[in-house]
Amino acid sequence: MPRKLTITLDDAVYEGLHRVVGTRKISRFIENLVRPHVTGADDLEASYAAMAADEESEAEALEWANGLIGDVADEPG
């Protein structure tokens, strides 16, 4: 069951989260960062499976990875 948590962040960190992660994605971003540190190694496989099942996140990751291809193509040989 999801729980609501209130945390305090420095203004620069808060603004960076909004700029980089996006307004509606901060909770998921923080949970994905924190989960492996607090749930134990036994849950690592389940965490990866859950991340892979998140179609929106996987689509964003694929878009990001595909965006890097253009950067590499511009590098001098």
Coordinates of C-alpha atoms in Angstrom, one line a residue, residues 4-28:
K4 CA 2.5 9.6 1.6
L5 CA 5.7 11.0 3.0
T6 CA 6.7 14.7 3.5
I7 CA 10.4 15.5 3.0
T8 CA 12.3 18.7 3.1
L9 CA 14.7 19.6 0.3
D10 CA 17.0 22.5 -0.5
D11 CA 15.4 24.8 -3.1
A12 CA 18.1 24.0 -5.7
V13 CA 17.4 20.3 -5.4
Y14 CA 13.7 20.8 -5.6
E15 CA 13.9 22.9 -8.7
G16 CA 16.4 20.4 -10.2
L17 CA 13.9 17.6 -9.6
H18 CA 11.2 19.5 -11.3
R19 CA 13.4 20.5 -14.3
V20 CA 15.1 17.1 -14.8
V21 CA 12.5 14.5 -13.6
G22 CA 9.2 16.3 -14.2
T23 CA 6.5 17.4 -11.8
R24 CA 4.4 14.2 -11.8
K25 CA 7.3 11.7 -11.7
I26 CA 9.3 12.8 -8.6
S27 CA 7.8 10.2 -6.2
R28 CA 8.6 7.3 -8.6

